[in-house]
CSV table of C-alpha atoms in Angstrom, one decimal:
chain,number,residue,atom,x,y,z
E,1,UNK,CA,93.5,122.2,77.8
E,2,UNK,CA,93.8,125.0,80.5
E,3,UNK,CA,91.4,125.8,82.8
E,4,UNK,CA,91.2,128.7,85.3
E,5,UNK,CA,89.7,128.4,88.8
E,6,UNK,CA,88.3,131.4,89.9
E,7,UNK,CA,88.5,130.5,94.0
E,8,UNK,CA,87.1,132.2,96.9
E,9,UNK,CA,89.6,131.8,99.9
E,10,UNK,CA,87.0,132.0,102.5
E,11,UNK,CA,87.1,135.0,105.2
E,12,UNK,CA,90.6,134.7,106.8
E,13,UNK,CA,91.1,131.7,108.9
E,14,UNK,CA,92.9,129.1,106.3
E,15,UNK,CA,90.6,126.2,108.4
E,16,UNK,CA,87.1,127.8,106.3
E,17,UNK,CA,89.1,127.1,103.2
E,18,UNK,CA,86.7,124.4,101.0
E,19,UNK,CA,88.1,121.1,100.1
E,20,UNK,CA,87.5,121.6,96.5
E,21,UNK,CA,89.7,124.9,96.5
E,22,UNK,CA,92.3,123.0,98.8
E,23,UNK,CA,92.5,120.6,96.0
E,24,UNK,CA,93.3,123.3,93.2
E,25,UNK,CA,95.2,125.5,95.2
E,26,UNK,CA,97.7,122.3,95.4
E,27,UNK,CA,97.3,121.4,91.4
E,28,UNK,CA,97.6,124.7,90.8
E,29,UNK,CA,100.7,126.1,87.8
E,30,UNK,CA,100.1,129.7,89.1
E,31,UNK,CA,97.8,131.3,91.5
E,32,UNK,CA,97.0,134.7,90.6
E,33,UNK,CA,95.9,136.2,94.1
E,34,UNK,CA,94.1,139.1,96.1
E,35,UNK,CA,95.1,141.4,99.0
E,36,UNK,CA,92.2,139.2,101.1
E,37,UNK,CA,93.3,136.1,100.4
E,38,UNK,CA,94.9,135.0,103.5
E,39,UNK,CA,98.6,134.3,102.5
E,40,UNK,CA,99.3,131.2,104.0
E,41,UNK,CA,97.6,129.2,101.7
E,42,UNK,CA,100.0,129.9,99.1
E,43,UNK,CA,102.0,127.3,101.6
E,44,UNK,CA,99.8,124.6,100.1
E,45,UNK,CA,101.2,125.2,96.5
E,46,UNK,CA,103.2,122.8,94.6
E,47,UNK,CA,106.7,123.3,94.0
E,48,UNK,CA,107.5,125.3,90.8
E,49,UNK,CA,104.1,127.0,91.5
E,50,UNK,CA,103.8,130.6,90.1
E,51,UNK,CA,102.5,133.5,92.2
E,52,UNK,CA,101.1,136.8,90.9
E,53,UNK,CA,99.7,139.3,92.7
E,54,UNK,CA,96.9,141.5,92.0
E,55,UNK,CA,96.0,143.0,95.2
E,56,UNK,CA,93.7,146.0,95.8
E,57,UNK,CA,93.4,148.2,99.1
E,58,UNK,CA,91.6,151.7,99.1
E,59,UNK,CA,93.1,154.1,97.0
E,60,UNK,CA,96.2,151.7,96.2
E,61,UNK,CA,95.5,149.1,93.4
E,62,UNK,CA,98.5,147.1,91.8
E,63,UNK,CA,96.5,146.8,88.8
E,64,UNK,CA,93.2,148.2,87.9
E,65,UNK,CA,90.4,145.2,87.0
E,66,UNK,CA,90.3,145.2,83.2
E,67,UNK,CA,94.1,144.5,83.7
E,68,UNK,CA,93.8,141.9,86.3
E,69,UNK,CA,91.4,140.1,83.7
E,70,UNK,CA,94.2,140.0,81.1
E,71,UNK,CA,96.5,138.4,83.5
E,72,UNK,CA,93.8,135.8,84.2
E,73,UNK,CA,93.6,135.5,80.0
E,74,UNK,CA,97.2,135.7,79.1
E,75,UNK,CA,98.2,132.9,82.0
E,76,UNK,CA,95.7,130.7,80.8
E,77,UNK,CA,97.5,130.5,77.6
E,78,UNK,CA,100.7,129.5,79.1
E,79,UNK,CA,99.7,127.0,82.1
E,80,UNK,CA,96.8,124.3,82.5
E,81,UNK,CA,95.8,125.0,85.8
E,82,UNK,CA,95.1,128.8,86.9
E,83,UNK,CA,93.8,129.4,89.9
E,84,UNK,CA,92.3,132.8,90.8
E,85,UNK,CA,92.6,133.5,94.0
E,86,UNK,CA,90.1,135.6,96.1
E,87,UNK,CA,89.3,136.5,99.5
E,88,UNK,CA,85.5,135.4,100.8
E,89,UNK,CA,83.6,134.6,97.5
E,90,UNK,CA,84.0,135.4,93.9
E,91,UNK,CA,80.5,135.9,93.0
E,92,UNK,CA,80.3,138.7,96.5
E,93,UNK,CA,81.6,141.4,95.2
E,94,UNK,CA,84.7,140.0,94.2
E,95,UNK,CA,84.5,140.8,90.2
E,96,UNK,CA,84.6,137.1,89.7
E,97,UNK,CA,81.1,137.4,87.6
E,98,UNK,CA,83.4,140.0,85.5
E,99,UNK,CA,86.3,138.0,85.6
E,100,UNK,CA,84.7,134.8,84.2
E,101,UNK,CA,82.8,137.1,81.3
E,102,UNK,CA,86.0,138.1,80.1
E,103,UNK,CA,87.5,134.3,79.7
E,104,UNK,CA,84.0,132.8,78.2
E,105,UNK,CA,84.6,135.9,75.8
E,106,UNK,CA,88.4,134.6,75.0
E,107,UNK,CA,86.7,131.1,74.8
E,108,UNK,CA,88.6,129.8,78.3
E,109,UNK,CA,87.3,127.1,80.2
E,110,UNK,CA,86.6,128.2,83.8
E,111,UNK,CA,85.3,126.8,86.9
E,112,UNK,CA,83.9,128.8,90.0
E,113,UNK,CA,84.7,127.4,93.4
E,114,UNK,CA,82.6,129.0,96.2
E,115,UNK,CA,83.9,130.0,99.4
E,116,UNK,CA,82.5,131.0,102.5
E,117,UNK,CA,82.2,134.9,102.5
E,118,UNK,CA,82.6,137.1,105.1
E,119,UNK,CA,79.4,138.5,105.1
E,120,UNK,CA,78.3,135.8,106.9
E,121,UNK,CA,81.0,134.3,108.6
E,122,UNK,CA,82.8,137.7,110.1
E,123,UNK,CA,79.5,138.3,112.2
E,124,UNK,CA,79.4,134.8,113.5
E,125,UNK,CA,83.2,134.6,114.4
E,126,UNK,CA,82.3,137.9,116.6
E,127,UNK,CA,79.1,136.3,118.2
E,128,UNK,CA,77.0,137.6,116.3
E,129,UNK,CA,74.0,135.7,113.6
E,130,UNK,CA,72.9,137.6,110.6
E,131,UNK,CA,69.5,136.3,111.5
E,132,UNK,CA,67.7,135.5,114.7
E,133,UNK,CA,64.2,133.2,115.5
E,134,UNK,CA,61.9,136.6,116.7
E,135,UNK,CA,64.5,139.2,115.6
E,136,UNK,CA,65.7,138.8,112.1
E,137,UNK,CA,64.1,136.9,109.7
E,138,UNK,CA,66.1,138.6,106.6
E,139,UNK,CA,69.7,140.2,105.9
E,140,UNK,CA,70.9,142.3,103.1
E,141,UNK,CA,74.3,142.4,102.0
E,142,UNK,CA,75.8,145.5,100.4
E,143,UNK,CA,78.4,147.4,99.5
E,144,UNK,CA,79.9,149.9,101.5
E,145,UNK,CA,82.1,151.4,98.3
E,146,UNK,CA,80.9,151.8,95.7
E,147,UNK,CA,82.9,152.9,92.4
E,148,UNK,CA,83.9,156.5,91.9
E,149,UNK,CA,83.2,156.4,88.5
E,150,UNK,CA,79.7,155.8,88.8
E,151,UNK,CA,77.5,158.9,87.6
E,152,UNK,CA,75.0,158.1,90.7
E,153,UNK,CA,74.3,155.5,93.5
E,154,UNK,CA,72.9,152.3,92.9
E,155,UNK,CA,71.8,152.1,96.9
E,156,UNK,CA,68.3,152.9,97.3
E,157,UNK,CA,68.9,154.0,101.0
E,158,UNK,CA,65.1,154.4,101.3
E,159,UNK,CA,64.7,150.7,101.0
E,160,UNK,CA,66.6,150.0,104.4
E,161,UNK,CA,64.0,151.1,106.7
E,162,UNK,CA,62.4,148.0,107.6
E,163,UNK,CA,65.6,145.6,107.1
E,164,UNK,CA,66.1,143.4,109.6
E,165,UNK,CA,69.9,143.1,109.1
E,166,UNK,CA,72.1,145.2,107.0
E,167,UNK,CA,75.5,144.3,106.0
E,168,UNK,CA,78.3,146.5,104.6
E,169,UNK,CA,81.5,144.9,103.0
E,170,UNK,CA,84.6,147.4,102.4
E,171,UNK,CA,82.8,150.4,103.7
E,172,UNK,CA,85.1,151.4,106.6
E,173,UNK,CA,85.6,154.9,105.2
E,174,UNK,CA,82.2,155.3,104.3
E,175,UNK,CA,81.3,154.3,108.1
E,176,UNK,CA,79.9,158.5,108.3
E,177,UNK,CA,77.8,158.3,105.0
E,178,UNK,CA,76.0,154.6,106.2
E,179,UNK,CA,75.5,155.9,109.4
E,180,UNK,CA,73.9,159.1,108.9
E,181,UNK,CA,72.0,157.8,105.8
E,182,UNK,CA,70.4,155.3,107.3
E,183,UNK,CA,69.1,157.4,109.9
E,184,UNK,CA,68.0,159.9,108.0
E,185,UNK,CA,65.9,157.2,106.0
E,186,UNK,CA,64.4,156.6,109.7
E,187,UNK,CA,66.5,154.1,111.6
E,188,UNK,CA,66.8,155.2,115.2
E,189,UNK,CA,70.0,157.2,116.3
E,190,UNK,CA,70.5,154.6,119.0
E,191,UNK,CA,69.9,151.0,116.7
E,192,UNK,CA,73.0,148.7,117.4
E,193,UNK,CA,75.5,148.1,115.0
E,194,UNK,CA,79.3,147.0,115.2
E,195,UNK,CA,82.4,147.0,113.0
E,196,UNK,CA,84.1,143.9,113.1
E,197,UNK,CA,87.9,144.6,111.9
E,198,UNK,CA,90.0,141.4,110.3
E,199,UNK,CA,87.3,139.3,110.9
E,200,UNK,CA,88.3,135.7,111.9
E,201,UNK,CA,91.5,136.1,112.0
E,202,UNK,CA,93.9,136.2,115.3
E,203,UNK,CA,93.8,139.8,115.2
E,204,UNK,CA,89.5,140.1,115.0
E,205,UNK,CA,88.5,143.2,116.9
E,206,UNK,CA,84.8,144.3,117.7
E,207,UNK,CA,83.4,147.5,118.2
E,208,UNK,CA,79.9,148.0,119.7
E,209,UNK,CA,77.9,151.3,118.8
E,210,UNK,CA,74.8,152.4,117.5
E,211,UNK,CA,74.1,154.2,115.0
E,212,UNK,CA,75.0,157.8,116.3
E,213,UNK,CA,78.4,157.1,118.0
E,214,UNK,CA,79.7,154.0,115.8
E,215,UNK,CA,81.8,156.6,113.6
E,216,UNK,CA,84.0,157.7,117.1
E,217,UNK,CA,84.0,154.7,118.4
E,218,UNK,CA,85.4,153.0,115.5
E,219,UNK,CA,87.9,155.3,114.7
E,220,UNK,CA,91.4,153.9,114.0
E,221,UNK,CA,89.9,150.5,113.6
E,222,UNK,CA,92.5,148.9,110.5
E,223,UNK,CA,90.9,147.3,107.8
E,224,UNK,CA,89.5,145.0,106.4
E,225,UNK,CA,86.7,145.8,108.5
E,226,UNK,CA,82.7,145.0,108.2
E,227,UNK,CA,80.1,146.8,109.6
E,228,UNK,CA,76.8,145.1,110.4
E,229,UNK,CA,73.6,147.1,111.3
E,230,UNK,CA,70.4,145.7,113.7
E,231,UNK,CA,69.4,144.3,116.8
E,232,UNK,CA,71.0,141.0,116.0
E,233,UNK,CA,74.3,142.5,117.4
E,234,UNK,CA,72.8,142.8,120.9
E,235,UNK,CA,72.8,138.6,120.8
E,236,UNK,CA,76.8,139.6,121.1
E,237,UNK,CA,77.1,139.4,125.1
E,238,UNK,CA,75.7,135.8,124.8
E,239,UNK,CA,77.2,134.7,121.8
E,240,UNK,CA,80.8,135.7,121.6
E,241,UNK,CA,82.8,132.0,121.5
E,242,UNK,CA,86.3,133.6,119.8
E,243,UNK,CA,87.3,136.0,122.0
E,244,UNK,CA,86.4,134.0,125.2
């Protein structure tokens, strides 16, 4: 009976792959993958493996999600091992919770496989730890794009006063919104904050800013790109062990 994997590929760097998604990638009849997936681990594939991309970038998607979730259905029909392929984590905003609704719905057996996401490991590969003894006792993760299709914001900016840590996956474009939002719910113009651009990967850049001048200083910065928010950044200068 087929099954389908739904995989997260970790942040970038093949070596943060799990074993357990090593294992199916190699079992694996087709691998229906991502834009953030990094694509060397289709190397790991057996031979007469299938490949189907489904890739999505800002204002460019191959196929739209209910789509992509048909694929997912219609190739579990046809092989016994389907591995969905997706950069960081399924369950972080990767649709995989939507993904795996639409196959229990079908009556398809599916597994989720964890990976490390990049809201975590990003900041660490540019020196710098979501949380911090005396600092930051707390992070939020959130999204930094939401769907245009939404009648109004599920962000409740007001709550992001006191956070310790904030991060934003995918918001890049929305850098002037986050910044200017966040200060006008009363962070100060000059709290630290960096965007970390193809984040542990051999082409991870950093940029340091605060709050008022991360927008020009970040400008031109290719994504994917994360931008974390608090004082946690300034442990950077002590902490930076990848570009050294």
């Amino acid at each position: 009976m087929s099954k389908v994997y739904l995989t997260g590929a970790g942040p970038g760097d093949i070596e943060l792959l799990t074993m357990k998604a090593h294992r199916v990638i190699t079992e694996a009849d087709v691998i229906i993958y991502d834009r953030l997936a990094n694509p060397q681990l289709l190397e790991m594939a057996k031979d007469g493996c299938e490949f189907v991309y489904v890739g999505k970038e800002d204002g460019r998607h191959t196929l739209p999600q209910d789509e992509i979730n048909e694929v997912i259905y219609q190739n579990a029909l046809k092989h016994n091992v389907v591995v969905r392929l997706k950069g960081g984590d399924p369950f972080v905003f990767g649709r995989g919770g939507e993904e795996g609704a639409y196959l229990h719905e079908r009556g398809i057996k599916f597994e989720i496989i964890p990976g490390i996401t990049s809201a975590i490991s990003v900041p660490a590969y540019a020196g710098i730890p979501v949380t911090h003894r005396g600092i930051a006792v707390s992070f939020r993760v959130v999204t930094g794009h939401e769907s245009p299709n939404k009648k109004e914001s599920q962000i409740a900016w007001e709550n992001f006063k006191t956070d310790d840590t904030i991060v934003f996956l995918m918001g890049l474009h929305n850098l002037p919104k986050i910044s200017s939002k966040l200060i006008e719910v009363g962070k100060s113009e000059d709290y630290p904050c960096a965007v970390i651009s193809r984040g542990t990967t051999k082409d991870q850049s950093v940029v340091i800013g605060t709050l008022s001048n991360i927008v020009q200083k970040a400008k031109g910065v290719p994504t994917p790109a994360l931008i974390i928010v608090g004082k946690v950044v300034q442990l950077r200068d002590q902490l930076n062990w990848f570009h050294t």
